[in-house]
PDB file of C-alpha atoms in Angstrom:
ATOM      1  CA  MET A 930       0.000   0.000   0.000  1.00 91.00           C
ATOM      2  CA  PHE A 931       1.102   3.569  -0.709  1.00 96.00           C
ATOM      3  CA  ARG A 932       0.212   6.367   1.698  1.00 98.00           C
ATOM      4  CA  TYR A 933      -0.625   9.885   0.555  1.00 98.00           C
ATOM      5  CA  PHE A 934      -1.590  13.111   2.282  1.00 98.00           C
ATOM      6  CA  ILE A 935      -4.525  14.881   0.597  1.00 98.00           C
ATOM      7  CA  TYR A 936      -4.887  18.643   1.072  1.00 98.00           C
ATOM      8  CA  PHE A 937      -8.336  20.088   0.440  1.00 98.00           C
ATOM      9  CA  SER A 938     -10.852  22.758   1.359  1.00 98.00           C
ATOM     10  CA  TYR A 939     -14.601  22.832   1.792  1.00 98.00           C
ATOM     11  CA  ASP A 940     -17.609  24.983   2.481  1.00 98.00           C
ATOM     12  CA  GLY A 941     -19.228  23.212   5.420  1.00 97.00           C
ATOM     13  CA  ALA A 942     -22.758  24.593   5.028  1.00 96.00           C
ATOM     14  CA  ALA A 943     -24.187  21.485   3.368  1.00 96.00           C
ATOM     15  CA  TYR A 944     -22.429  18.949   5.589  1.00 97.00           C
ATOM     16  CA  HIS A 945     -22.909  17.519   9.037  1.00 96.00           C
ATOM     17  CA  GLY A 946     -19.232  17.983   9.791  1.00 95.00           C
ATOM     18  CA  TRP A 947     -16.181  16.070   8.607  1.00 97.00           C
ATOM     19  CA  GLN A 948     -16.562  12.630  10.159  1.00 95.00           C
ATOM     20  CA  VAL A 949     -18.705   9.854   8.689  1.00 95.00           C
ATOM     21  CA  GLN A 950     -21.864   9.254  10.707  1.00 91.00           C
ATOM     22  CA  PRO A 951     -25.178   7.520  10.121  1.00 90.00           C
ATOM     23  CA  ASN A 952     -28.112   9.344   8.556  1.00 91.00           C
ATOM     24  CA  ALA A 953     -26.133  12.484   7.685  1.00 94.00           C
ATOM     25  CA  VAL A 954     -24.019  13.659   4.757  1.00 97.00           C
ATOM     26  CA  THR A 955     -20.440  14.468   5.755  1.00 98.00           C
ATOM     27  CA  VAL A 956     -17.327  15.671   3.943  1.00 98.00           C
ATOM     28  CA  GLN A 957     -15.461  12.445   4.687  1.00 98.00           C
ATOM     29  CA  GLN A 958     -18.272  10.354   3.215  1.00 97.00           C
ATOM     30  CA  VAL A 959     -18.421  12.376  -0.006  1.00 98.00           C
ATOM     31  CA  MET A 960     -14.664  12.276  -0.501  1.00 98.00           C
ATOM     32  CA  GLU A 961     -14.388   8.549   0.194  1.00 98.00           C
ATOM     33  CA  GLU A 962     -17.160   7.841  -2.299  1.00 97.00           C
ATOM     34  CA  ALA A 963     -15.352   9.919  -4.934  1.00 98.00           C
ATOM     35  CA  LEU A 964     -12.047   8.142  -4.310  1.00 97.00           C
ATOM     36  CA  ALA A 965     -13.722   4.721  -4.510  1.00 96.00           C
ATOM     37  CA  LYS A 966     -15.193   5.585  -7.913  1.00 96.00           C
ATOM     38  CA  LEU A 967     -11.768   6.513  -9.256  1.00 95.00           C
ATOM     39  CA  VAL A 968      -9.638   3.800  -7.655  1.00 94.00           C
ATOM     40  CA  ARG A 969     -12.387   1.139  -7.745  1.00 93.00           C
ATOM     41  CA  VAL A 970     -11.625  -0.033  -4.213  1.00 94.00           C
ATOM     42  CA  PRO A 971     -12.620   1.489  -0.852  1.00 95.00           C
ATOM     43  CA  VAL A 972     -10.161   4.190   0.226  1.00 96.00           C
ATOM     44  CA  PRO A 973     -10.769   5.178   3.865  1.00 97.00           C
ATOM     45  CA  LEU A 974      -9.614   8.655   4.867  1.00 98.00           C
ATOM     46  CA  VAL A 975      -8.126   9.672   8.206  1.00 98.00           C
ATOM     47  CA  GLY A 976      -8.465  13.410   8.800  1.00 97.00           C
ATOM     48  CA  ALA A 977      -6.194  15.746  10.748  1.00 97.00           C
ATOM     49  CA  GLY A 978      -9.201  16.529  12.923  1.00 93.00           C
ATOM     50  CA  ARG A 979     -12.943  16.741  12.751  1.00 90.00           C
ATOM     51  CA  THR A 980     -14.956  19.858  12.135  1.00 94.00           C
ATOM     52  CA  ASP A 981     -18.523  20.243  13.363  1.00 93.00           C
ATOM     53  CA  ALA A 982     -21.617  20.703  11.220  1.00 95.00           C
ATOM     54  CA  GLY A 983     -21.474  23.895   9.182  1.00 96.00           C
ATOM     55  CA  VAL A 984     -17.801  24.624   9.906  1.00 97.00           C
ATOM     56  CA  ASN A 985     -15.551  25.427   6.936  1.00 98.00           C
ATOM     57  CA  ALA A 986     -11.973  24.506   6.082  1.00 98.00           C
ATOM     58  CA  SER A 987      -9.611  26.402   3.820  1.00 97.00           C
ATOM     59  CA  CYS A 988      -6.930  23.803   4.550  1.00 97.00           C
ATOM     60  CA  MET A 989      -7.796  20.313   5.773  1.00 98.00           C
ATOM     61  CA  VAL A 990      -5.487  17.308   5.528  1.00 98.00           C
ATOM     62  CA  ALA A 991      -6.295  13.601   5.438  1.00 98.00           C
ATOM     63  CA  HIS A 992      -4.237  10.516   4.686  1.00 98.00           C
ATOM     64  CA  ALA A 993      -5.237   7.601   2.492  1.00 97.00           C
ATOM     65  CA  ASP A 994      -3.670   4.298   1.463  1.00 97.00           C
ATOM     66  CA  PHE A 995      -3.770   3.347  -2.221  1.00 96.00           C
ATOM     67  CA  PRO A 996      -3.038  -0.110  -3.670  1.00 93.00           C
ATOM     68  CA  ASN A 997      -0.689   1.421  -6.247  1.00 93.00           C
ATOM     69  CA  GLU A 998       1.278   4.602  -6.711  1.00 95.00           C
ATOM     70  CA  VAL A 999      -0.916   7.301  -8.170  1.00 94.00           C
ATOM     71  CA  ASP A1000      -0.482   9.894 -10.879  1.00 96.00           C
ATOM     72  CA  VAL A1001      -0.908  12.888  -8.587  1.00 97.00           C
ATOM     73  CA  PRO A1002      -1.852  15.572 -11.148  1.00 97.00           C
ATOM     74  CA  GLN A1003      -4.368  13.238 -12.777  1.00 97.00           C
ATOM     75  CA  LEU A1004      -5.890  12.218  -9.457  1.00 97.00           C
ATOM     76  CA  ILE A1005      -6.266  15.848  -8.368  1.00 98.00           C
ATOM     77  CA  TYR A1006      -7.887  16.705 -11.694  1.00 98.00           C
ATOM     78  CA  LYS A1007     -10.282  13.738 -11.642  1.00 98.00           C
ATOM     79  CA  LEU A1008     -11.235  14.224  -7.993  1.00 98.00           C
ATOM     80  CA  ASN A1009     -12.062  17.877  -8.516  1.00 98.00           C
ATOM     81  CA  LYS A1010     -14.092  16.945 -11.576  1.00 98.00           C
ATOM     82  CA  ILE A1011     -16.413  14.587  -9.693  1.00 98.00           C
ATOM     83  CA  LEU A1012     -16.457  16.231  -6.264  1.00 98.00           C
ATOM     84  CA  PRO A1013     -19.251  18.757  -5.642  1.00 98.00           C
ATOM     85  CA  PRO A1014     -18.407  22.462  -6.058  1.00 98.00           C
ATOM     86  CA  ASP A1015     -18.110  22.977  -2.296  1.00 98.00           C
ATOM     87  CA  ILE A1016     -15.118  20.590  -1.914  1.00 98.00           C
ATOM     88  CA  ALA A1017     -11.790  21.194  -3.685  1.00 98.00           C
ATOM     89  CA  VAL A1018      -8.534  19.222  -3.592  1.00 98.00           C
ATOM     90  CA  SER A1019      -5.426  21.434  -3.823  1.00 98.00           C
ATOM     91  CA  ASN A1020      -2.566  18.951  -3.387  1.00 98.00           C
ATOM     92  CA  ILE A1021      -1.742  15.276  -2.900  1.00 98.00           C
ATOM     93  CA  ARG A1022       1.713  14.110  -1.853  1.00 97.00           C
ATOM     94  CA  ARG A1023       3.381  10.790  -1.145  1.00 98.00           C
ATOM     95  CA  VAL A1024       4.423  10.344   2.492  1.00 97.00           C
ATOM     96  CA  LYS A1025       6.068   7.668   4.603  1.00 97.00           C
ATOM     97  CA  ASP A1026       3.988   4.553   5.149  1.00 95.00           C
ATOM     98  CA  ASP A1027       3.573   5.348   8.851  1.00 97.00           C
ATOM     99  CA  ALA A1028       2.801   9.063   8.427  1.00 98.00           C
ATOM    100  CA  HIS A1029      -0.454   9.989  10.173  1.00 98.00           C
ATOM    101  CA  ALA A1030      -2.569  13.012   9.293  1.00 98.00           C
ATOM    102  CA  ARG A1031      -3.934  13.317  12.812  1.00 96.00           C
ATOM    103  CA  PHE A1032      -1.238  12.106  15.187  1.00 97.00           C
ATOM    104  CA  ASP A1033       1.719  13.653  13.352  1.00 98.00           C
ATOM    105  CA  ALA A1034       0.189  17.134  13.273  1.00 98.00           C
ATOM    106  CA  VAL A1035       1.992  19.493  15.658  1.00 97.00           C
ATOM    107  CA  SER A1036      -0.583  22.293  15.459  1.00 98.00           C
ATOM    108  CA  ARG A1037      -3.887  23.378  13.966  1.00 98.00           C
ATOM    109  CA  ARG A1038      -4.950  26.950  13.336  1.00 98.00           C
ATOM    110  CA  TYR A1039      -8.508  28.271  13.134  1.00 98.00           C
ATOM    111  CA  ASN A1040      -9.935  31.645  12.171  1.00 98.00           C
ATOM    112  CA  TYR A1041     -13.305  32.928  13.313  1.00 98.00           C
ATOM    113  CA  ARG A1042     -14.736  35.890  11.399  1.00 98.00           C
ATOM    114  CA  VAL A1043     -17.201  38.455  12.729  1.00 97.00           C
ATOM    115  CA  ILE A1044     -18.607  41.592  11.150  1.00 97.00           C
ATOM    116  CA  THR A1045     -20.349  44.541  12.808  1.00 94.00           C
ATOM    117  CA  ALA A1046     -22.338  45.765   9.804  1.00 93.00           C
ATOM    118  CA  LYS A1047     -25.063  43.961   7.901  1.00 92.00           C
ATOM    119  CA  SER A1048     -23.740  42.513   4.651  1.00 92.00           C
ATOM    120  CA  PRO A1049     -25.516  40.157   2.257  1.00 93.00           C
ATOM    121  CA  PHE A1050     -22.112  38.827   1.193  1.00 90.00           C
ATOM    122  CA  ALA A1051     -20.855  37.983   4.685  1.00 91.00           C
ATOM    123  CA  ARG A1052     -23.805  36.079   6.087  1.00 89.00           C
ATOM    124  CA  ARG A1053     -22.554  32.638   5.015  1.00 92.00           C
ATOM    125  CA  TYR A1054     -18.975  33.031   6.230  1.00 96.00           C
ATOM    126  CA  ALA A1055     -19.087  35.322   9.243  1.00 97.00           C
ATOM    127  CA  CYS A1056     -21.085  36.017  12.376  1.00 96.00           C
ATOM    128  CA  ARG A1057     -22.645  39.443  12.728  1.00 95.00           C
ATOM    129  CA  VAL A1058     -22.209  41.214  16.067  1.00 94.00           C
ATOM    130  CA  MET A1059     -23.631  44.561  17.133  1.00 89.00           C
ATOM    131  CA  PRO A1060     -21.464  47.671  16.740  1.00 90.00           C
ATOM    132  CA  GLY A1061     -19.672  48.837  19.877  1.00 92.00           C
ATOM    133  CA  VAL A1062     -18.146  45.486  20.798  1.00 96.00           C
ATOM    134  CA  ASP A1063     -14.874  46.104  22.683  1.00 97.00           C
ATOM    135  CA  PHE A1064     -12.226  44.125  20.809  1.00 97.00           C
ATOM    136  CA  ASP A1065      -9.467  45.493  23.044  1.00 97.00           C
ATOM    137  CA  ALA A1066     -11.127  43.853  26.036  1.00 98.00           C
ATOM    138  CA  MET A1067     -11.601  40.670  24.013  1.00 98.00           C
ATOM    139  CA  ASN A1068      -7.870  40.629  23.259  1.00 98.00           C
ATOM    140  CA  LEU A1069      -7.029  41.099  26.929  1.00 98.00           C
ATOM    141  CA  ALA A1070      -9.230  38.115  27.749  1.00 98.00           C
ATOM    142  CA  ALA A1071      -7.779  36.070  24.888  1.00 98.00           C
ATOM    143  CA  GLU A1072      -4.266  36.517  26.330  1.00 98.00           C
ATOM    144  CA  ILE A1073      -5.403  34.632  29.431  1.00 98.00           C
ATOM    145  CA  LEU A1074      -5.745  31.479  27.322  1.00 98.00           C
ATOM    146  CA  TYR A1075      -1.928  31.219  27.222  1.00 98.00           C
ATOM    147  CA  GLU A1076      -1.841  30.716  30.977  1.00 98.00           C
ATOM    148  CA  TYR A1077      -3.929  27.535  31.017  1.00 98.00           C
ATOM    149  CA  THR A1078      -3.970  24.067  29.465  1.00 97.00           C
ATOM    150  CA  ASP A1079      -7.235  22.579  30.789  1.00 97.00           C
ATOM    151  CA  PHE A1080     -10.098  23.922  28.664  1.00 97.00           C
ATOM    152  CA  THR A1081     -12.949  21.811  30.018  1.00 96.00           C
ATOM    153  CA  SER A1082     -15.071  24.973  30.249  1.00 97.00           C
ATOM    154  CA  PHE A1083     -14.962  25.288  26.463  1.00 97.00           C
ATOM    155  CA  SER A1084     -15.460  21.628  25.569  1.00 94.00           C
ATOM    156  CA  LYS A1085     -18.597  19.884  24.439  1.00 87.00           C
ATOM    157  CA  LEU A1086     -19.913  17.679  27.241  1.00 77.00           C
ATOM    158  CA  HIS A1087     -19.635  13.874  27.310  1.00 71.00           C
ATOM    159  CA  THR A1088     -16.928  13.453  24.669  1.00 74.00           C
ATOM    160  CA  ASP A1089     -14.648  10.427  24.471  1.00 73.00           C
ATOM    161  CA  VAL A1090     -11.300  12.255  24.844  1.00 80.00           C
ATOM    162  CA  LYS A1091      -8.898  11.215  27.609  1.00 84.00           C
ATOM    163  CA  THR A1092      -7.750  14.739  28.442  1.00 91.00           C
ATOM    164  CA  ASN A1093      -9.017  18.280  27.998  1.00 94.00           C
ATOM    165  CA  ASP A1094      -5.497  19.719  27.970  1.00 96.00           C
ATOM    166  CA  CYS A1095      -4.407  21.835  24.983  1.00 97.00           C
ATOM    167  CA  ASP A1096      -1.370  24.054  24.446  1.00 97.00           C
ATOM    168  CA  VAL A1097      -2.540  27.370  22.976  1.00 98.00           C
ATOM    169  CA  MET A1098       0.201  29.017  20.886  1.00 98.00           C
ATOM    170  CA  GLN A1099      -1.751  31.959  19.440  1.00 98.00           C
ATOM    171  CA  ALA A1100      -5.010  33.664  20.389  1.00 98.00           C
ATOM    172  CA  GLU A1101      -5.779  37.164  19.130  1.00 98.00           C
ATOM    173  CA  TRP A1102      -8.312  39.367  17.392  1.00 98.00           C
ATOM    174  CA  SER A1103      -7.212  41.469  14.400  1.00 98.00           C
ATOM    175  CA  ARG A1104      -8.965  43.745  11.918  1.00 96.00           C
ATOM    176  CA  GLU A1105      -9.078  42.592   8.299  1.00 96.00           C
ATOM    177  CA  GLY A1106     -11.051  45.077   6.195  1.00 94.00           C
ATOM    178  CA  ASP A1107     -14.698  44.960   7.249  1.00 93.00           C
ATOM    179  CA  TYR A1108     -14.095  41.881   9.423  1.00 96.00           C
ATOM    180  CA  TRP A1109     -12.644  41.155  12.820  1.00 97.00           C
ATOM    181  CA  VAL A1110     -10.861  37.812  12.812  1.00 98.00           C
ATOM    182  CA  PHE A1111     -10.024  35.693  15.835  1.00 98.00           C
ATOM    183  CA  THR A1112      -6.981  33.510  15.172  1.00 98.00           C
ATOM    184  CA  ILE A1113      -6.260  30.624  17.512  1.00 98.00           C
ATOM    185  CA  LYS A1114      -3.515  28.034  17.151  1.00 98.00           C
ATOM    186  CA  ALA A1115      -2.931  25.034  19.399  1.00 98.00           C
ATOM    187  CA  ASN A1116      -1.496  21.545  19.338  1.00 97.00           C
ATOM    188  CA  ARG A1117      -5.037  20.147  19.559  1.00 96.00           C
ATOM    189  CA  PHE A1118      -8.606  21.313  20.033  1.00 96.00           C
ATOM    190  CA  LEU A1119     -11.560  19.916  21.938  1.00 95.00           C
ATOM    191  CA  ARG A1120     -14.951  19.492  20.331  1.00 93.00           C
ATOM    192  CA  ASN A1121     -16.698  22.862  20.018  1.00 95.00           C
ATOM    193  CA  MET A1122     -13.741  24.556  21.763  1.00 97.00           C
ATOM    194  CA  VAL A1123     -13.135  27.438  19.355  1.00 98.00           C
ATOM    195  CA  ARG A1124     -16.798  28.367  19.008  1.00 97.00           C
ATOM    196  CA  ALA A1125     -17.254  28.248  22.809  1.00 98.00           C
ATOM    197  CA  ILE A1126     -14.217  30.486  23.328  1.00 98.00           C
ATOM    198  CA  VAL A1127     -15.421  32.956  20.682  1.00 98.00           C
ATOM    199  CA  GLY A1128     -18.931  33.037  22.123  1.00 98.00           C
ATOM    200  CA  THR A1129     -17.538  33.794  25.577  1.00 98.00           C
ATOM    201  CA  LEU A1130     -15.119  36.426  24.242  1.00 98.00           C
ATOM    202  CA  ILE A1131     -18.018  38.173  22.516  1.00 98.00           C
ATOM    203  CA  GLU A1132     -19.726  38.338  25.908  1.00 97.00           C
ATOM    204  CA  VAL A1133     -16.579  40.056  27.179  1.00 98.00           C
ATOM    205  CA  GLY A1134     -16.770  42.500  24.271  1.00 97.00           C
ATOM    206  CA  ARG A1135     -20.384  43.279  25.098  1.00 96.00           C
ATOM    207  CA  GLY A1136     -19.511  44.026  28.714  1.00 96.00           C
ATOM    208  CA  LYS A1137     -21.545  41.099  30.014  1.00 97.00           C
ATOM    209  CA  VAL A1138     -18.453  39.191  31.193  1.00 97.00           C
ATOM    210  CA  SER A1139     -15.402  40.914  32.681  1.00 97.00           C
ATOM    211  CA  VAL A1140     -11.851  39.992  31.747  1.00 97.00           C
ATOM    212  CA  GLU A1141     -11.306  38.633  35.251  1.00 97.00           C
ATOM    213  CA  ARG A1142     -14.541  36.647  35.027  1.00 98.00           C
ATOM    214  CA  PHE A1143     -13.214  35.092  31.805  1.00 98.00           C
ATOM    215  CA  ARG A1144     -10.292  33.766  33.843  1.00 98.00           C
ATOM    216  CA  GLU A1145     -12.679  32.408  36.467  1.00 97.00           C
ATOM    217  CA  ILE A1146     -14.702  30.644  33.773  1.00 98.00           C
ATOM    218  CA  ILE A1147     -11.586  28.753  32.637  1.00 98.00           C
ATOM    219  CA  GLU A1148     -10.723  27.842  36.223  1.00 97.00           C
ATOM    220  CA  CYS A1149     -14.268  26.577  36.908  1.00 96.00           C
ATOM    221  CA  LYS A1150     -13.785  23.750  34.383  1.00 96.00           C
ATOM    222  CA  ASP A1151     -17.529  23.835  33.800  1.00 95.00           C
ATOM    223  CA  ARG A1152     -19.031  24.273  30.316  1.00 96.00           C
ATOM    224  CA  CYS A1153     -22.199  25.712  31.823  1.00 95.00           C
ATOM    225  CA  LYS A1154     -20.257  28.736  33.101  1.00 96.00           C
ATOM    226  CA  ALA A1155     -19.016  29.766  29.622  1.00 96.00           C
ATOM    227  CA  GLY A1156     -20.964  31.615  26.961  1.00 95.00           C
ATOM    228  CA  THR A1157     -23.083  30.248  24.137  1.00 95.00           C
ATOM    229  CA  SER A1158     -21.121  28.811  21.220  1.00 97.00           C
ATOM    230  CA  ALA A1159     -20.683  31.174  18.289  1.00 97.00           C
ATOM    231  CA  PRO A1160     -22.451  30.109  15.047  1.00 96.00           C
ATOM    232  CA  ALA A1161     -20.657  27.560  12.866  1.00 96.00           C
ATOM    233  CA  GLN A1162     -20.499  29.550   9.635  1.00 96.00           C
ATOM    234  CA  GLY A1163     -17.849  31.968  10.911  1.00 97.00           C
ATOM    235  CA  LEU A1164     -15.321  29.244  11.702  1.00 98.00           C
ATOM    236  CA  PHE A1165     -12.565  28.085   9.347  1.00 98.00           C
ATOM    237  CA  LEU A1166      -9.801  25.535   9.812  1.00 98.00           C
ATOM    238  CA  VAL A1167      -7.006  27.365   7.999  1.00 98.00           C
ATOM    239  CA  ASP A1168      -3.803  25.399   8.607  1.00 98.00           C
ATOM    240  CA  VAL A1169      -2.397  22.096   9.839  1.00 98.00           C
ATOM    241  CA  GLU A1170       1.332  21.928  10.539  1.00 97.00           C
ATOM    242  CA  TYR A1171       3.528  18.830  10.526  1.00 97.00           C
TER     243      TYR A1171
END
Protein backbone atom coordinates (compact mmCIF):
# COMPACT_ATOMS: atom_id res chain seq x y z
CA MET A 1 0.00 0.00 0.00
CA PHE A 2 1.10 3.57 -0.71
CA ARG A 3 0.21 6.37 1.70
CA TYR A 4 -0.62 9.89 0.55
CA PHE A 5 -1.59 13.11 2.28
CA ILE A 6 -4.53 14.88 0.60
CA TYR A 7 -4.89 18.64 1.07
CA PHE A 8 -8.34 20.09 0.44
CA SER A 9 -10.85 22.76 1.36
CA TYR A 10 -14.60 22.83 1.79
CA ASP A 11 -17.61 24.98 2.48
CA GLY A 12 -19.23 23.21 5.42
CA ALA A 13 -22.76 24.59 5.03
CA ALA A 14 -24.19 21.48 3.37
CA TYR A 15 -22.43 18.95 5.59
CA HIS A 16 -22.91 17.52 9.04
CA GLY A 17 -19.23 17.98 9.79
CA TRP A 18 -16.18 16.07 8.61
CA GLN A 19 -16.56 12.63 10.16
CA VAL A 20 -18.70 9.85 8.69
CA GLN A 21 -21.86 9.25 10.71
CA PRO A 22 -25.18 7.52 10.12
CA ASN A 23 -28.11 9.34 8.56
CA ALA A 24 -26.13 12.48 7.69
CA VAL A 25 -24.02 13.66 4.76
CA THR A 26 -20.44 14.47 5.76
CA VAL A 27 -17.33 15.67 3.94
CA GLN A 28 -15.46 12.45 4.69
CA GLN A 29 -18.27 10.35 3.22
CA VAL A 30 -18.42 12.38 -0.01
CA MET A 31 -14.66 12.28 -0.50
CA GLU A 32 -14.39 8.55 0.19
CA GLU A 33 -17.16 7.84 -2.30
CA ALA A 34 -15.35 9.92 -4.93
CA LEU A 35 -12.05 8.14 -4.31
CA ALA A 36 -13.72 4.72 -4.51
CA LYS A 37 -15.19 5.58 -7.91
CA LEU A 38 -11.77 6.51 -9.26
CA VAL A 39 -9.64 3.80 -7.66
CA ARG A 40 -12.39 1.14 -7.75
CA VAL A 41 -11.62 -0.03 -4.21
CA PRO A 42 -12.62 1.49 -0.85
CA VAL A 43 -10.16 4.19 0.23
CA PRO A 44 -10.77 5.18 3.87
CA LEU A 45 -9.61 8.66 4.87
CA VAL A 46 -8.13 9.67 8.21
CA GLY A 47 -8.46 13.41 8.80
CA ALA A 48 -6.19 15.75 10.75
CA GLY A 49 -9.20 16.53 12.92
CA ARG A 50 -12.94 16.74 12.75
CA THR A 51 -14.96 19.86 12.14
CA ASP A 52 -18.52 20.24 13.36
CA ALA A 53 -21.62 20.70 11.22
CA GLY A 54 -21.47 23.89 9.18
CA VAL A 55 -17.80 24.62 9.91
CA ASN A 56 -15.55 25.43 6.94
CA ALA A 57 -11.97 24.51 6.08
CA SER A 58 -9.61 26.40 3.82
CA CYS A 59 -6.93 23.80 4.55
CA MET A 60 -7.80 20.31 5.77
CA VAL A 61 -5.49 17.31 5.53
CA ALA A 62 -6.30 13.60 5.44
CA HIS A 63 -4.24 10.52 4.69
CA ALA A 64 -5.24 7.60 2.49
CA ASP A 65 -3.67 4.30 1.46
CA PHE A 66 -3.77 3.35 -2.22
CA PRO A 67 -3.04 -0.11 -3.67
CA ASN A 68 -0.69 1.42 -6.25
CA GLU A 69 1.28 4.60 -6.71
CA VAL A 70 -0.92 7.30 -8.17
CA ASP A 71 -0.48 9.89 -10.88
CA VAL A 72 -0.91 12.89 -8.59
CA PRO A 73 -1.85 15.57 -11.15
CA GLN A 74 -4.37 13.24 -12.78
CA LEU A 75 -5.89 12.22 -9.46
CA ILE A 76 -6.27 15.85 -8.37
CA TYR A 77 -7.89 16.70 -11.69
CA LYS A 78 -10.28 13.74 -11.64
CA LEU A 79 -11.23 14.22 -7.99
CA ASN A 80 -12.06 17.88 -8.52
CA LYS A 81 -14.09 16.95 -11.58
CA ILE A 82 -16.41 14.59 -9.69
CA LEU A 83 -16.46 16.23 -6.26
CA PRO A 84 -19.25 18.76 -5.64
CA PRO A 85 -18.41 22.46 -6.06
CA ASP A 86 -18.11 22.98 -2.30
CA ILE A 87 -15.12 20.59 -1.91
CA ALA A 88 -11.79 21.19 -3.69
CA VAL A 89 -8.53 19.22 -3.59
CA SER A 90 -5.43 21.43 -3.82
CA ASN A 91 -2.57 18.95 -3.39
CA ILE A 92 -1.74 15.28 -2.90
CA ARG A 93 1.71 14.11 -1.85
CA ARG A 94 3.38 10.79 -1.15
CA VAL A 95 4.42 10.34 2.49
CA LYS A 96 6.07 7.67 4.60
CA ASP A 97 3.99 4.55 5.15
CA ASP A 98 3.57 5.35 8.85
CA ALA A 99 2.80 9.06 8.43
CA HIS A 100 -0.45 9.99 10.17
CA ALA A 101 -2.57 13.01 9.29
CA ARG A 102 -3.93 13.32 12.81
CA PHE A 103 -1.24 12.11 15.19
CA ASP A 104 1.72 13.65 13.35
CA ALA A 105 0.19 17.13 13.27
CA VAL A 106 1.99 19.49 15.66
CA SER A 107 -0.58 22.29 15.46
CA ARG A 108 -3.89 23.38 13.97
CA ARG A 109 -4.95 26.95 13.34
CA TYR A 110 -8.51 28.27 13.13
CA ASN A 111 -9.94 31.65 12.17
CA TYR A 112 -13.30 32.93 13.31
CA ARG A 113 -14.74 35.89 11.40
CA VAL A 114 -17.20 38.46 12.73
CA ILE A 115 -18.61 41.59 11.15
CA THR A 116 -20.35 44.54 12.81
CA ALA A 117 -22.34 45.77 9.80
CA LYS A 118 -25.06 43.96 7.90
CA SER A 119 -23.74 42.51 4.65
CA PRO A 120 -25.52 40.16 2.26
CA PHE A 121 -22.11 38.83 1.19
CA ALA A 122 -20.86 37.98 4.68
CA ARG A 123 -23.80 36.08 6.09
CA ARG A 124 -22.55 32.64 5.01
CA TYR A 125 -18.98 33.03 6.23
CA ALA A 126 -19.09 35.32 9.24
CA CYS A 127 -21.09 36.02 12.38
CA ARG A 128 -22.64 39.44 12.73
CA VAL A 129 -22.21 41.21 16.07
CA MET A 130 -23.63 44.56 17.13
CA PRO A 131 -21.46 47.67 16.74
CA GLY A 132 -19.67 48.84 19.88
CA VAL A 133 -18.15 45.49 20.80
CA ASP A 134 -14.87 46.10 22.68
CA PHE A 135 -12.23 44.12 20.81
CA ASP A 136 -9.47 45.49 23.04
CA ALA A 137 -11.13 43.85 26.04
CA MET A 138 -11.60 40.67 24.01
CA ASN A 139 -7.87 40.63 23.26
CA LEU A 140 -7.03 41.10 26.93
CA ALA A 141 -9.23 38.12 27.75
CA ALA A 142 -7.78 36.07 24.89
CA GLU A 143 -4.27 36.52 26.33
CA ILE A 144 -5.40 34.63 29.43
CA LEU A 145 -5.75 31.48 27.32
CA TYR A 146 -1.93 31.22 27.22
CA GLU A 147 -1.84 30.72 30.98
CA TYR A 148 -3.93 27.53 31.02
CA THR A 149 -3.97 24.07 29.47
CA ASP A 150 -7.24 22.58 30.79
CA PHE A 151 -10.10 23.92 28.66
CA THR A 152 -12.95 21.81 30.02
CA SER A 153 -15.07 24.97 30.25
CA PHE A 154 -14.96 25.29 26.46
CA SER A 155 -15.46 21.63 25.57
CA LYS A 156 -18.60 19.88 24.44
CA LEU A 157 -19.91 17.68 27.24
CA HIS A 158 -19.63 13.87 27.31
CA THR A 159 -16.93 13.45 24.67
CA ASP A 160 -14.65 10.43 24.47
CA VAL A 161 -11.30 12.26 24.84
CA LYS A 162 -8.90 11.22 27.61
CA THR A 163 -7.75 14.74 28.44
CA ASN A 164 -9.02 18.28 28.00
CA ASP A 165 -5.50 19.72 27.97
CA CYS A 166 -4.41 21.83 24.98
CA ASP A 167 -1.37 24.05 24.45
CA VAL A 168 -2.54 27.37 22.98
CA MET A 169 0.20 29.02 20.89
CA GLN A 170 -1.75 31.96 19.44
CA ALA A 171 -5.01 33.66 20.39
CA GLU A 172 -5.78 37.16 19.13
CA TRP A 173 -8.31 39.37 17.39
CA SER A 174 -7.21 41.47 14.40
CA ARG A 175 -8.96 43.74 11.92
CA GLU A 176 -9.08 42.59 8.30
CA GLY A 177 -11.05 45.08 6.20
CA ASP A 178 -14.70 44.96 7.25
CA TYR A 179 -14.09 41.88 9.42
CA TRP A 180 -12.64 41.15 12.82
CA VAL A 181 -10.86 37.81 12.81
CA PHE A 182 -10.02 35.69 15.84
CA THR A 183 -6.98 33.51 15.17
CA ILE A 184 -6.26 30.62 17.51
CA LYS A 185 -3.51 28.03 17.15
CA ALA A 186 -2.93 25.03 19.40
CA ASN A 187 -1.50 21.55 19.34
CA ARG A 188 -5.04 20.15 19.56
CA PHE A 189 -8.61 21.31 20.03
CA LEU A 190 -11.56 19.92 21.94
CA ARG A 191 -14.95 19.49 20.33
CA ASN A 192 -16.70 22.86 20.02
CA MET A 193 -13.74 24.56 21.76
CA VAL A 194 -13.14 27.44 19.35
CA ARG A 195 -16.80 28.37 19.01
CA ALA A 196 -17.25 28.25 22.81
CA ILE A 197 -14.22 30.49 23.33
CA VAL A 198 -15.42 32.96 20.68
CA GLY A 199 -18.93 33.04 22.12
CA THR A 200 -17.54 33.79 25.58
CA LEU A 201 -15.12 36.43 24.24
CA ILE A 202 -18.02 38.17 22.52
CA GLU A 203 -19.73 38.34 25.91
CA VAL A 204 -16.58 40.06 27.18
CA GLY A 205 -16.77 42.50 24.27
CA ARG A 206 -20.38 43.28 25.10
CA GLY A 207 -19.51 44.03 28.71
CA LYS A 208 -21.54 41.10 30.01
CA VAL A 209 -18.45 39.19 31.19
CA SER A 210 -15.40 40.91 32.68
CA VAL A 211 -11.85 39.99 31.75
CA GLU A 212 -11.31 38.63 35.25
CA ARG A 213 -14.54 36.65 35.03
CA PHE A 214 -13.21 35.09 31.80
CA ARG A 215 -10.29 33.77 33.84
CA GLU A 216 -12.68 32.41 36.47
CA ILE A 217 -14.70 30.64 33.77
CA ILE A 218 -11.59 28.75 32.64
CA GLU A 219 -10.72 27.84 36.22
CA CYS A 220 -14.27 26.58 36.91
CA LYS A 221 -13.79 23.75 34.38
CA ASP A 222 -17.53 23.83 33.80
CA ARG A 223 -19.03 24.27 30.32
CA CYS A 224 -22.20 25.71 31.82
CA LYS A 225 -20.26 28.74 33.10
CA ALA A 226 -19.02 29.77 29.62
CA GLY A 227 -20.96 31.62 26.96
CA THR A 228 -23.08 30.25 24.14
CA SER A 229 -21.12 28.81 21.22
CA ALA A 230 -20.68 31.17 18.29
CA PRO A 231 -22.45 30.11 15.05
CA ALA A 232 -20.66 27.56 12.87
CA GLN A 233 -20.50 29.55 9.64
CA GLY A 234 -17.85 31.97 10.91
CA LEU A 235 -15.32 29.24 11.70
CA PHE A 236 -12.57 28.08 9.35
CA LEU A 237 -9.80 25.53 9.81
CA VAL A 238 -7.01 27.36 8.00
CA ASP A 239 -3.80 25.40 8.61
CA VAL A 240 -2.40 22.10 9.84
CA GLU A 241 1.33 21.93 10.54
CA TYR A 242 3.53 18.83 10.53
